[in-house]
Amino acid sequence: MICFDEKSATFTLTSKGAVYSMGVTDGVLEHRYFGAPIHCDDDLSLFRGEAAASFEARLPGTVSQNQILSEAPAYGRGDFREPMLVFRGEAGETTVDLKYAGHRIVSDHELDGMPSCRGKETLAVTLSDPVRGVSVELFYTVFDDVPAIARSARITNTGEGKLKIVRAYSAALDLPDNGYDLITLYGAWTRERMPERTPVRHGVTSVDAKRVSSSAAQNPFAALVEKNATETAGRAYGMALVYSSSWKISCEGAQNGTVRLLGGINDFAFSKTLAPGETFDTPEAVFAFSSDGIGGLSRAFHDLVREHIAPPAFAKTPRPIVVNNWEATYFDFDYGRLFSIIDAAEGTGIDTFVLDDGWFGARNDDSAGLGDWTVNLNKLPEGLTPIIERCHARGLKFGLWFEPEMVNPNSDLYRAHPDWAISCPGYEPLLSRRQLVLDITRPEVRDHIVSAVNRVLKENAIDYVKWDSNRNVTELFSDAADENDRECFAHEYALGLYDLFRRIIFANPGVFFEGCSGGGARFDLGMLAYFPQIWTSDDTDAGMRCLIQYGTSYAYPPSTGSCHVSVCPNHQNGRTTPFATRCAVAHLGPTGYELDLSKLPPEERAQIREQNERYRRDEDLVLSGDLYRVADPFAGNAFGFLLVAKDKTKAAFTLVKLLNETNSERPVVPLPGLDPAAAYRVEETGAVFHGDTLAAVGLPLEWKKMRDFDAAVCHLTRV
Ligand code: GLA
């Protein structure tokens, strides 16, 4: 709900479980409040602070911009904290003074060419500066089922000369106190999204990506949580970007005790010049709130993704259970090897075979073929048809791997169009994994990709596509761009990417698309608007997956991160874990297998059918349940997830012991979130406990009997 009280010039935005309030003082749009629901007719302007009031008493009619909580901080009129917006006039002027100029309420607001949250009502507040010749429309979307607000900004050059945008973040959130820790998610290939918690210091702390991708190194998410906040208690604020290219989030503990959170397009090596009348849209940023600690904040993001971002046709529908041949064969396959995997999948509950990298062009290793989306006839002389027919004969669907944005210099595409690869004049383009990136800011390059990929999808019965992207962009430059806009390349790449998604993914509504980027290096809310799920990480070791899936769940629901069982010793880190544990951990997301089924020992093969039946019975918990992180593998010797059905009729608890220690303490793992008054039967043991007991003491576990990486899985049903 969006209300405007004209008398006090106050806007009140109400989402379920959160209120966001702002007011206009002397033309300045000030932030008043974001948090738990409150009585909005109470006068929040009384909290503006002594410092602001005393400044204004000395200089009547002047808002002290450094003392207030600001909705759209800009530079030049006394706010010395990090600005959200920075402009340059033609003579190099940097001063900007944005004042309230009006507002409107719109329905079904969407961003042009970029993904955004689906909400019903959006407030658009216009701020303008006639001297600088700029107006900024701030958008705020509310949700009636999630404690979150989605924000973005549209910048218009209202002057007569050129206006250079040198920073255009999506949103700013000023909090009146600094009692917070900052949580961010750092990582690397095979180690994505590791949570890092530090006190908010005085000064600016930032995380970013300069890779033209959201990246594995840092994820476009940050949380400010009360210093003593736990998984279950304390105020927690989160910011996540609906964006998949270079980004930045910064957090500033200011001298007056306030905290400012900012984020959006990375302003590093960025600028965009607007001619008179031209506009520029920022991507969207989402702020979520919970007074139930970090876990509550994560559940807010999970609901937001499932209800307002993920493609509705797939968001909560059962997922394919795949077997993927990558770790089984890598590039080395022929019909025989693939058929043996497909044949072994019959009757196991696996329903989709995915043919990974190596099926196209002259692709026998990573040195050739990317860009040539025609079948590698040396390897597969009769094309894909025999594989697809084999799948169908065994009751399986067929999936295929693509890496549409890339090209190997050793490819027909590159030989025909060497200028289509991104490069900077005068420099030999850097190879990474022996490939280059196509300049998808150019319409003709996109047209080619769309027709090449769509042709394969049209000519073959393909039910599933894995869309990969295995390198970062370097030497940012495009001939196609206007000379003044060369510094907008990273953003133009995102717009090109989203255009590809619309023309390939949305044009093939019957095909299920999974995202991937060297594992989970492009895992963000922008991608999740197109891909119901993303390959979480190339690290398939169950031990590492406990850490990766734990960190990923800070912002992203289990339904969005695919998890596969693979062989041991694990190909990435050499670790051996029990087969049952690999399966338990892979059941905490859309599940599948990444191995040669035909080579599995019979006792493991025999378990697969049962595992998949078990997964299907409670898949709704993965797709739409509430997640409680009940044991933190970064803080202790166990990993624990509890998934609870929204109606609290059932739950699934998974605990993994990490390294065994003799005589170690048995951890107490309370299981919150169930109906305290209801009794629950444990399927595995027959024991019955009430929700309040489970919330206080958890379940009895045979902790001492558990060895390295053993898992305990308990399914609870309300009786
Ligand atoms: C990336 C993906 C893997 C696999 C390979 C193929 O690394 O994350 O799952 O598809 O590419 O080259």
XYZ file of C-alpha atoms and ligand atoms in Angstrom:
731
model
C 0.000 0.000 0.000
C 1.240 3.483 -0.812
C -0.048 6.559 1.065
C 0.798 10.234 0.807
C -0.200 12.589 3.582
C -0.268 15.996 2.002
C -0.320 17.926 5.270
C 2.915 16.456 6.573
C 4.294 15.679 3.074
C 4.936 12.114 4.150
C 4.965 8.976 2.026
C 4.245 5.674 3.724
C 4.925 2.480 1.834
C 3.604 -0.678 3.398
C 4.713 -4.117 2.359
C 3.727 -7.163 4.373
C 5.847 -7.014 7.540
C 7.683 -3.787 6.748
C 7.016 -0.080 6.541
C 9.122 2.400 4.593
C 8.551 6.071 5.212
C 9.907 9.296 3.774
C 9.017 12.940 3.943
C 9.713 16.184 2.159
C 11.402 18.931 4.200
C 12.197 22.177 2.427
C 12.031 20.296 -0.869
C 14.478 17.599 0.181
C 13.220 14.000 0.107
C 14.306 12.596 3.441
C 14.258 9.026 4.589
C 12.243 8.640 7.783
C 11.992 4.965 8.607
C 12.368 1.403 7.340
C 11.516 -1.522 9.552
C 8.773 -3.374 11.386
C 5.194 -2.145 10.921
C 4.411 0.983 12.983
C 1.618 3.533 13.272
C 2.273 5.705 10.291
C 0.296 8.663 11.545
C 2.879 9.136 14.305
C 5.085 12.090 13.417
C 8.370 10.570 12.313
C 9.826 13.955 11.395
C 10.395 14.452 15.149
C 13.198 11.896 14.846
C 15.098 14.006 12.302
C 17.815 14.561 14.825
C 19.235 17.325 16.928
C 22.099 18.051 14.572
C 19.816 18.708 11.618
C 17.498 20.822 13.763
C 20.235 22.947 15.288
C 21.836 23.563 11.882
C 18.524 24.608 10.458
C 17.805 26.843 13.468
C 20.976 28.741 12.669
C 20.257 28.947 8.945
C 16.486 28.956 8.587
C 15.207 27.430 5.362
C 18.325 25.328 4.820
C 18.338 21.600 5.174
C 21.688 20.358 6.415
C 22.218 17.621 3.890
C 25.061 16.057 5.845
C 22.832 15.499 8.865
C 19.722 14.076 7.326
C 18.733 10.625 6.153
C 18.504 11.008 2.412
C 16.572 9.100 -0.243
C 18.699 10.195 -3.189
C 21.979 11.642 -1.960
C 23.808 13.644 -4.590
C 27.017 15.624 -4.446
C 27.716 19.301 -3.943
C 25.285 20.727 -1.382
C 26.855 19.667 1.845
C 26.287 15.921 2.067
C 29.854 14.653 2.397
C 28.949 10.980 2.567
C 29.108 8.768 -0.507
C 26.518 9.975 -3.025
C 24.083 7.778 -4.891
C 24.176 10.053 -7.935
C 27.046 12.003 -9.483
C 26.641 14.143 -12.595
C 28.883 16.447 -14.588
C 27.656 19.398 -16.575
C 29.332 20.403 -19.842
C 31.741 22.739 -18.064
C 32.658 20.084 -15.532
C 30.187 21.272 -12.874
C 29.548 18.647 -10.209
C 27.046 20.443 -7.963
C 23.560 18.979 -7.886
C 20.599 19.950 -5.742
C 17.634 17.655 -6.212
C 14.301 18.870 -4.887
C 10.897 17.247 -4.764
C 8.855 18.088 -7.863
C 5.908 15.681 -7.731
C 4.909 12.060 -7.578
C 2.582 9.504 -9.123
C 1.537 5.951 -8.390
C 1.792 3.434 -11.198
C 0.750 -0.188 -11.514
C 2.683 -3.096 -13.028
C 5.855 -1.036 -13.272
C 8.554 -2.674 -15.390
C 12.011 -1.574 -16.406
C 12.732 -1.211 -20.061
C 15.172 -3.919 -21.159
C 16.055 -5.045 -17.634
C 14.530 -7.536 -15.238
C 12.564 -6.200 -12.280
C 10.385 -7.489 -9.476
C 6.746 -8.056 -10.310
C 4.768 -5.852 -7.938
C 1.332 -4.326 -8.120
C 1.929 -0.776 -7.021
C 4.902 1.494 -7.519
C 5.453 5.000 -6.229
C 7.398 7.263 -8.560
C 8.778 10.421 -6.921
C 10.307 13.059 -9.154
C 13.206 15.154 -7.912
C 14.605 17.841 -10.093
C 17.412 20.341 -10.362
C 16.690 22.962 -13.011
C 20.171 24.465 -12.666
C 21.998 21.231 -13.457
C 19.220 20.339 -15.902
C 18.445 16.945 -14.469
C 15.450 15.179 -13.083
C 15.483 11.893 -11.250
C 12.442 9.724 -10.872
C 12.767 7.360 -7.918
C 10.684 4.186 -8.122
C 9.514 2.251 -5.076
C 7.594 -0.993 -5.558
C 5.741 -2.513 -2.596
C 4.636 -6.118 -2.094
C 1.629 -7.360 -0.190
C 3.293 -10.640 0.810
C 6.989 -9.861 1.390
C 8.754 -7.380 3.735
C 10.671 -5.757 0.891
C 10.786 -2.654 -1.285
C 12.236 -2.640 -4.798
C 13.890 0.559 -5.968
C 15.352 2.022 -9.121
C 15.896 5.457 -10.626
C 15.293 7.068 -14.010
C 17.558 9.978 -14.830
C 16.524 12.535 -17.463
C 18.582 15.305 -18.944
C 16.186 18.250 -18.714
C 18.811 20.826 -19.646
C 20.023 22.196 -22.926
C 23.536 20.775 -22.921
C 24.987 17.323 -22.460
C 24.800 15.725 -19.044
C 27.361 13.154 -18.025
C 26.316 10.557 -15.474
C 29.382 9.327 -13.627
C 27.560 7.435 -10.927
C 24.005 6.137 -11.011
C 23.368 3.728 -8.201
C 19.930 2.207 -7.925
C 19.144 3.221 -4.365
C 20.372 4.505 -1.038
C 19.300 3.489 2.427
C 20.289 5.703 5.365
C 19.776 4.184 8.801
C 19.698 6.544 11.799
C 22.047 4.532 13.992
C 25.227 2.544 13.593
C 24.723 -0.569 15.621
C 25.263 -2.978 12.788
C 27.452 -5.649 11.336
C 27.855 -5.903 7.587
C 27.457 -9.310 5.959
C 28.660 -9.900 2.410
C 29.265 -13.023 0.329
C 32.763 -13.462 -1.089
C 34.170 -16.405 -3.001
C 35.955 -17.851 -5.979
C 35.474 -20.645 -8.502
C 34.399 -23.786 -6.561
C 34.010 -21.707 -3.373
C 31.166 -19.345 -4.141
C 29.250 -17.181 -1.658
C 31.117 -17.546 1.633
C 29.503 -15.283 4.264
C 31.746 -12.655 5.837
C 30.564 -10.595 8.822
C 32.385 -7.496 10.026
C 31.369 -4.558 12.220
C 30.348 -1.486 10.246
C 33.335 0.816 10.609
C 33.547 4.560 10.242
C 34.336 5.201 6.634
C 33.381 3.415 3.460
C 33.543 -0.335 2.942
C 32.587 -1.656 -0.441
C 32.237 -4.883 -2.383
C 32.001 -4.974 -6.143
C 32.569 -6.756 -9.426
C 34.434 -5.320 -12.405
C 34.043 -8.499 -14.494
C 30.915 -7.645 -16.536
C 29.247 -10.352 -14.485
C 27.962 -10.485 -10.934
C 30.952 -12.790 -10.258
C 32.049 -15.487 -7.834
C 34.461 -13.117 -6.101
C 31.680 -11.090 -4.442
C 27.928 -11.466 -4.736
C 25.620 -8.447 -5.293
C 24.084 -8.799 -1.848
C 24.802 -7.170 1.496
C 23.075 -7.213 4.851
C 23.206 -4.867 7.805
C 22.297 -6.782 10.916
C 22.157 -5.610 14.505
C 25.444 -6.321 16.252
C 23.986 -9.107 18.341
C 21.654 -10.457 15.629
C 21.531 -14.228 15.285
C 19.867 -16.536 12.801
C 16.599 -16.157 14.687
C 16.651 -12.763 16.423
C 17.556 -9.160 15.784
C 16.863 -6.549 13.140
C 18.317 -7.311 9.742
C 18.308 -5.271 6.536
C 19.402 -6.657 3.191
C 20.148 -5.222 -0.214
C 20.338 -7.304 -3.382
C 20.735 -6.119 -6.937
C 18.527 -7.356 -9.753
C 21.535 -7.103 -12.015
C 24.101 -9.344 -13.683
C 26.962 -7.071 -14.784
C 29.645 -5.063 -12.944
C 28.140 -3.755 -9.712
C 29.056 -2.156 -6.428
C 27.548 -2.023 -2.955
C 29.039 0.308 -0.387
C 28.383 0.812 3.269
C 29.433 3.932 5.124
C 29.523 4.506 8.845
C 29.273 8.302 8.938
C 30.611 10.790 11.472
C 27.112 11.541 12.777
C 26.477 7.920 13.671
C 24.298 7.088 10.694
C 24.900 4.274 8.222
C 24.444 4.522 4.478
C 24.004 1.539 2.188
C 24.295 2.220 -1.546
C 24.454 0.057 -4.604
C 23.920 -0.494 -8.275
C 25.946 -0.307 -11.466
C 29.651 -0.148 -10.632
C 30.813 3.408 -11.183
C 34.342 2.163 -11.831
C 35.244 3.041 -15.436
C 31.595 3.964 -15.969
C 29.948 6.988 -17.486
C 26.960 7.681 -19.643
C 26.310 10.900 -21.503
C 22.748 12.040 -22.002
C 21.759 14.450 -24.741
C 18.922 16.869 -23.870
C 15.728 14.907 -23.299
C 17.477 11.532 -23.017
C 16.902 9.220 -20.092
C 18.851 6.481 -18.338
C 17.355 3.756 -16.170
C 19.282 2.137 -13.357
C 18.737 -1.535 -12.639
C 16.599 -2.426 -9.656
C 17.807 -2.957 -6.092
C 15.748 -4.682 -3.441
C 15.771 -3.834 0.253
C 14.307 -6.421 2.596
C 13.808 -6.309 6.351
C 13.273 -8.756 9.159
C 13.132 -8.500 12.914
C 13.695 -12.283 13.055
C 17.419 -12.171 12.483
C 19.479 -13.216 9.501
C 17.310 -16.268 8.906
C 14.205 -14.085 8.730
C 15.931 -11.783 6.255
C 16.873 -14.745 4.056
C 13.307 -16.035 4.108
C 12.121 -12.587 3.002
C 14.460 -12.742 -0.003
C 13.422 -16.343 -0.692
C 9.753 -15.402 -0.843
C 10.533 -12.383 -2.965
C 12.462 -14.460 -5.507
C 9.817 -17.174 -5.722
C 6.816 -14.841 -5.849
C 8.096 -11.756 -7.642
C 11.223 -12.551 -9.656
C 11.443 -16.178 -10.827
C 9.650 -17.145 -14.064
C 6.132 -17.951 -12.768
C 5.667 -21.030 -14.975
C 8.639 -22.770 -13.374
C 9.175 -21.117 -9.991
C 7.330 -23.650 -7.888
C 6.821 -26.538 -10.280
C 8.714 -29.829 -9.858
C 12.118 -29.666 -11.487
C 13.745 -32.079 -13.880
C 15.942 -34.655 -12.104
C 18.891 -34.712 -14.439
C 21.902 -36.823 -15.116
C 24.592 -34.674 -16.698
C 27.550 -36.228 -18.509
C 30.162 -33.530 -17.705
C 31.977 -35.200 -14.815
C 31.255 -38.595 -16.388
C 32.975 -38.011 -19.717
C 34.160 -34.408 -19.986
C 34.832 -33.887 -23.725
C 35.543 -37.544 -24.381
C 32.311 -39.186 -25.498
C 30.646 -40.957 -28.388
C 27.201 -42.457 -28.825
C 28.228 -45.585 -26.931
C 29.364 -43.773 -23.778
C 26.304 -41.540 -23.737
C 23.936 -44.443 -24.372
C 25.355 -46.364 -21.436
C 24.541 -43.425 -19.132
C 21.087 -42.978 -20.647
C 20.323 -46.690 -20.406
C 21.436 -46.798 -16.786
C 19.101 -43.914 -15.958
C 16.003 -45.825 -16.999
C 13.743 -46.558 -14.064
C 15.835 -44.616 -11.549
C 13.533 -41.618 -11.277
C 16.026 -39.518 -13.226
C 13.932 -37.931 -15.956
C 16.322 -35.826 -18.038
C 19.670 -36.524 -19.642
C 21.784 -33.402 -20.199
C 24.518 -33.459 -22.815
C 27.135 -30.982 -21.623
C 30.027 -29.256 -23.392
C 31.626 -30.868 -26.460
C 28.711 -31.737 -28.794
C 29.240 -28.930 -31.347
C 31.746 -27.510 -33.841
C 35.234 -28.983 -33.688
C 34.954 -29.228 -29.907
C 37.148 -32.021 -28.548
C 38.728 -29.925 -25.819
C 38.364 -26.300 -24.770
C 40.525 -24.968 -27.615
C 37.948 -24.983 -30.401
C 34.350 -24.809 -31.481
C 32.671 -22.229 -29.238
C 30.405 -20.160 -31.447
C 29.691 -22.979 -33.907
C 26.318 -24.262 -32.736
C 26.120 -27.142 -35.191
C 26.708 -30.750 -34.222
C 30.281 -32.056 -34.036
C 29.906 -34.674 -36.749
C 33.275 -36.255 -36.052
C 32.059 -37.239 -32.633
C 28.357 -37.629 -33.348
C 28.157 -38.466 -37.092
C 24.381 -38.839 -37.077
C 23.754 -35.700 -35.053
C 21.747 -35.396 -31.867
C 18.789 -37.453 -33.080
C 20.091 -40.893 -31.996
C 20.771 -39.511 -28.493
C 17.368 -37.879 -28.234
C 15.662 -41.052 -29.496
C 17.608 -43.115 -26.982
C 16.476 -40.774 -24.211
C 12.860 -41.003 -25.300
C 13.077 -44.801 -25.550
C 14.267 -44.865 -21.926
C 11.577 -42.447 -20.762
C 13.934 -39.475 -20.430
C 13.818 -35.919 -21.693
C 16.827 -34.375 -23.372
C 18.863 -31.335 -22.346
C 21.741 -29.549 -24.056
C 24.606 -27.249 -23.011
C 25.329 -23.906 -24.713
C 27.741 -21.082 -24.055
C 26.140 -18.525 -26.385
C 28.165 -15.453 -25.420
C 31.530 -17.009 -26.254
C 33.775 -17.804 -29.214
C 37.026 -19.720 -29.646
C 39.486 -18.124 -32.085
C 39.589 -21.611 -33.542
C 35.999 -21.604 -34.792
C 34.198 -20.941 -38.046
C 32.376 -18.043 -36.414
C 35.606 -16.304 -35.446
C 37.177 -16.942 -38.851
C 34.130 -15.341 -40.480
C 33.746 -12.453 -37.982
C 36.943 -11.838 -36.013
C 35.673 -8.334 -35.228
C 32.705 -9.761 -33.306
C 34.927 -10.683 -30.365
C 35.454 -7.991 -27.745
C 38.864 -6.351 -27.987
C 40.467 -2.997 -27.354
C 42.297 -1.384 -30.288
C 46.047 -1.921 -30.089
C 45.901 -4.871 -27.686
C 45.951 -8.569 -28.437
C 42.772 -9.779 -26.700
C 43.439 -11.889 -23.611
C 42.382 -15.490 -23.858
C 40.784 -17.129 -20.872
C 39.997 -20.844 -21.082
C 41.204 -20.308 -24.656
C 38.113 -18.302 -25.547
C 36.975 -14.753 -26.224
C 33.684 -13.009 -25.506
C 31.336 -11.911 -28.264
C 30.377 -8.257 -28.342
C 26.712 -8.707 -27.549
C 26.246 -4.954 -27.308
C 26.095 -5.143 -31.129
C 22.641 -5.989 -32.521
C 24.017 -8.062 -35.433
C 25.983 -10.263 -33.023
C 22.879 -10.825 -30.924
C 20.809 -11.576 -34.026
C 23.323 -14.232 -35.001
C 23.331 -15.852 -31.537
C 19.537 -15.824 -31.348
C 19.135 -17.507 -34.711
C 21.932 -20.061 -34.122
C 20.639 -21.172 -30.707
C 16.953 -21.029 -31.632
C 17.674 -23.107 -34.755
C 19.112 -25.949 -32.633
C 16.116 -25.712 -30.295
C 13.687 -25.753 -33.203
C 15.289 -28.611 -35.091
C 15.646 -30.937 -32.112
C 13.364 -32.098 -29.323
C 15.131 -30.235 -26.519
C 13.460 -29.864 -23.135
C 16.266 -28.345 -21.123
C 19.116 -25.957 -21.784
C 22.134 -25.256 -19.592
C 23.329 -21.721 -20.478
C 26.947 -21.370 -19.441
C 29.425 -18.482 -19.450
C 32.967 -19.457 -18.623
C 35.067 -16.340 -18.568
C 35.083 -12.710 -17.507
C 35.180 -9.846 -19.954
C 38.443 -7.927 -20.399
C 39.468 -5.085 -22.756
C 36.038 -3.467 -22.472
C 35.402 -1.639 -25.704
C 32.944 -1.637 -28.551
C 33.327 -0.026 -31.929
C 29.595 0.029 -32.136
C 29.187 2.401 -29.198
C 28.984 6.140 -29.547
C 32.345 7.686 -28.682
C 30.813 9.332 -25.618
C 29.385 6.097 -24.331
C 32.351 3.759 -24.441
C 32.477 3.782 -20.642
C 28.994 2.315 -20.481
C 30.121 -0.979 -22.019
C 29.626 -3.196 -18.964
C 26.041 -2.002 -18.641
C 25.373 -2.278 -22.379
C 26.606 -5.878 -22.129
C 23.947 -6.556 -19.471
C 21.272 -5.027 -21.694
C 22.483 -7.201 -24.591
C 22.413 -10.268 -22.360
C 18.872 -9.597 -21.166
C 17.842 -9.093 -24.800
C 19.285 -12.534 -25.629
C 17.395 -14.048 -22.708
C 14.129 -12.530 -23.871
C 14.607 -13.673 -27.463
C 15.817 -17.165 -26.615
C 14.392 -18.090 -23.212
C 11.041 -16.336 -23.436
C 10.724 -17.397 -27.093
C 10.943 -21.060 -26.039
C 8.469 -21.239 -23.161
C 8.374 -25.036 -23.178
C 12.116 -25.351 -22.577
C 13.538 -25.339 -19.060
C 16.635 -23.111 -18.838
C 19.306 -23.527 -16.192
C 21.903 -20.783 -15.699
C 25.587 -21.466 -15.128
C 28.848 -19.571 -15.183
C 31.938 -21.623 -14.474
C 29.766 -23.056 -11.715
C 27.953 -20.326 -9.797
C 29.735 -17.149 -10.876
C 26.607 -15.417 -12.169
C 24.136 -16.040 -9.369
C 22.020 -12.934 -8.936
C 18.426 -11.728 -8.920
C 18.749 -10.531 -12.524
C 19.585 -14.026 -13.773
C 16.831 -15.504 -11.635
C 14.229 -13.498 -13.550
C 14.972 -15.768 -16.527
C 16.411 -18.965 -15.057
C 14.399 -20.863 -12.452
C 17.666 -22.396 -11.273
C 21.412 -21.889 -11.567
C 24.237 -24.429 -11.232
C 25.375 -23.548 -7.714
C 29.045 -24.457 -8.066
C 31.418 -26.686 -9.996
C 32.448 -28.022 -6.606
C 30.245 -31.083 -6.177
C 31.985 -32.321 -3.009
C 29.304 -32.661 -0.334
C 31.571 -31.142 2.331
C 32.261 -28.001 0.307
C 28.644 -27.908 -0.848
C 27.567 -27.589 2.802
C 29.495 -24.319 2.950
C 28.491 -23.101 -0.505
C 24.795 -23.912 -0.130
C 24.778 -22.374 3.360
C 26.206 -19.080 2.073
C 24.083 -19.073 -1.071
C 20.949 -19.359 1.048
C 21.597 -15.961 2.650
C 19.949 -14.375 -0.366
C 18.713 -17.144 -2.647
C 16.097 -19.828 -1.977
C 17.026 -23.525 -2.231
C 14.822 -23.833 -5.343
C 17.290 -21.683 -7.290
C 20.540 -23.608 -6.800
C 20.911 -26.984 -8.493
C 22.769 -29.685 -6.591
C 24.153 -32.911 -8.075
C 25.489 -36.148 -6.661
C 28.937 -36.919 -8.079
C 31.555 -39.648 -7.627
C 34.316 -39.942 -5.043
C 37.111 -39.129 -4.734
C 35.586 -35.838 -5.723
C 36.979 -34.428 -8.975
C 37.493 -30.935 -7.570
C 39.022 -31.508 -4.162
C 39.729 -35.231 -3.939
C 37.525 -35.765 -0.876
C 35.580 -38.946 -0.242
C 32.210 -38.621 1.447
C 29.487 -41.243 1.976
C 27.098 -41.714 -0.965
C 24.139 -41.082 1.363
C 25.593 -37.715 2.405
C 26.180 -36.646 -1.193
C 22.551 -37.438 -1.822
C 21.299 -35.703 1.358
C 23.155 -32.517 0.453
C 22.008 -32.721 -3.183
C 18.393 -32.948 -1.970
C 18.650 -29.411 -0.595
C 18.068 -27.958 -4.048
C 16.818 -29.115 -7.447
C 18.620 -32.425 -7.534
C 20.460 -34.517 -10.107
C 23.525 -36.614 -10.868
C 26.849 -35.651 -12.385
C 28.482 -39.052 -12.938
C 28.589 -42.138 -15.141
C 25.595 -44.065 -13.855
C 26.729 -47.190 -15.692
C 29.927 -47.307 -13.639
C 28.380 -46.904 -10.203
C 28.785 -49.856 -7.825
C 25.508 -51.833 -7.808
C 24.740 -50.956 -4.182
C 24.876 -47.231 -5.005
C 22.877 -47.624 -8.227
C 20.209 -49.455 -6.297
C 19.840 -46.479 -3.938
C 19.187 -43.944 -6.675
C 15.589 -44.880 -7.352
C 14.773 -44.684 -3.667
C 16.633 -41.392 -3.332
C 14.645 -39.863 -6.148
C 11.332 -41.105 -4.808
C 12.230 -39.586 -1.459
C 13.212 -36.314 -3.156
C 9.969 -36.127 -5.136
C 7.838 -36.778 -2.048
C 9.132 -33.634 -0.380
C 10.241 -31.589 -3.353
C 7.649 -28.974 -2.418
C 9.837 -28.164 0.614
C 12.728 -27.302 -1.712
C 10.468 -25.357 -4.063
C 8.439 -23.366 -1.576
C 9.316 -24.243 2.043
C 10.733 -21.923 4.684
C 14.431 -22.483 5.261
C 15.951 -22.367 8.739
C 19.742 -22.578 8.932
C 20.023 -24.551 12.153
C 23.724 -25.428 12.289
C 26.417 -23.130 10.931
C 29.317 -25.031 9.330
C 31.455 -21.874 9.477
C 31.040 -21.640 13.237
C 31.044 -25.270 14.350
C 31.469 -28.832 13.260
C 28.052 -29.346 11.706
C 25.931 -28.101 8.841
C 22.177 -28.094 9.354
C 19.219 -27.051 7.216
C 15.570 -27.359 8.215
C 12.933 -26.931 5.512
C 9.420 -26.328 6.836
C 6.260 -26.391 4.719
C 4.447 -23.041 4.659
C 1.411 -24.690 6.274
C 3.708 -26.343 8.861
C 2.367 -29.833 8.127
C 5.803 -31.268 7.452
C 9.496 -30.539 7.520
C 12.822 -32.064 6.555
C 15.937 -31.749 8.677
C 19.413 -32.441 7.306
C 22.477 -32.432 9.514
C 25.994 -33.158 8.280
C 28.850 -33.744 10.672
C 31.986 -32.213 9.219
C 35.220 -33.613 10.641
C 34.758 -36.191 13.340
C 36.410 -35.623 16.699
C 36.464 -38.314 19.346
C 34.666 -37.401 22.538
C 33.329 -34.270 20.863
C 30.374 -32.390 22.269
C 27.004 -33.233 20.844
C 25.649 -30.025 19.352
C 22.172 -28.936 20.404
C 20.355 -28.068 17.210
C 16.978 -26.447 17.971
C 14.470 -26.793 15.145
C 12.362 -23.614 15.002
C 9.541 -22.752 12.654
C 7.141 -25.627 13.364
C 3.719 -25.315 14.964
C 4.581 -25.290 18.702
C 1.338 -27.001 19.700
C 1.371 -29.699 17.027
C 2.918 -33.161 17.315
C 5.283 -34.349 14.580
C 6.271 -37.920 13.772
C 9.835 -38.590 12.646
C 9.546 -40.849 9.616
C 12.951 -42.457 10.126
C 12.520 -43.437 13.804
C 8.796 -43.296 14.511
C 9.407 -40.941 17.470
C 6.882 -38.147 18.068
C 7.750 -34.658 19.343
C 5.849 -31.419 19.604
C 6.871 -28.280 17.758
C 7.753 -26.451 20.992
C 10.055 -29.296 22.085
C 11.698 -29.338 18.678
C 12.182 -25.567 18.861
C 13.784 -25.865 22.284
C 15.957 -28.968 22.069
C 15.758 -30.309 18.519
C 15.857 -34.032 17.838
C 17.902 -36.774 19.505
C 20.840 -37.562 17.242
C 23.368 -40.354 17.241
C 26.100 -37.753 17.027
C 28.883 -39.910 18.475
C 28.278 -42.646 15.924
C 28.584 -40.201 13.042
C 31.904 -40.243 11.191
C 33.490 -37.614 8.933
C 30.801 -36.179 6.645
C 28.052 -38.506 7.807
C 24.565 -37.087 7.385
C 21.426 -37.496 9.459
C 18.169 -36.814 7.627
C 14.817 -36.701 9.431
C 11.440 -36.126 7.812
C 8.779 -34.777 10.144
C 5.057 -35.045 9.513
C 2.344 -33.448 11.628
C 0.184 -36.128 13.228
C 31.513 -24.920 -16.678
C 30.316 -25.504 -15.965
C 30.449 -26.999 -15.904
C 30.567 -27.563 -17.302
C 31.752 -26.921 -17.996
C 31.810 -27.344 -19.453
O 32.670 -25.019 -15.913
O 30.199 -24.958 -14.687
O 29.324 -27.562 -15.248
O 29.381 -27.325 -17.992
O 31.673 -25.515 -17.951
O 32.838 -26.757 -20.121
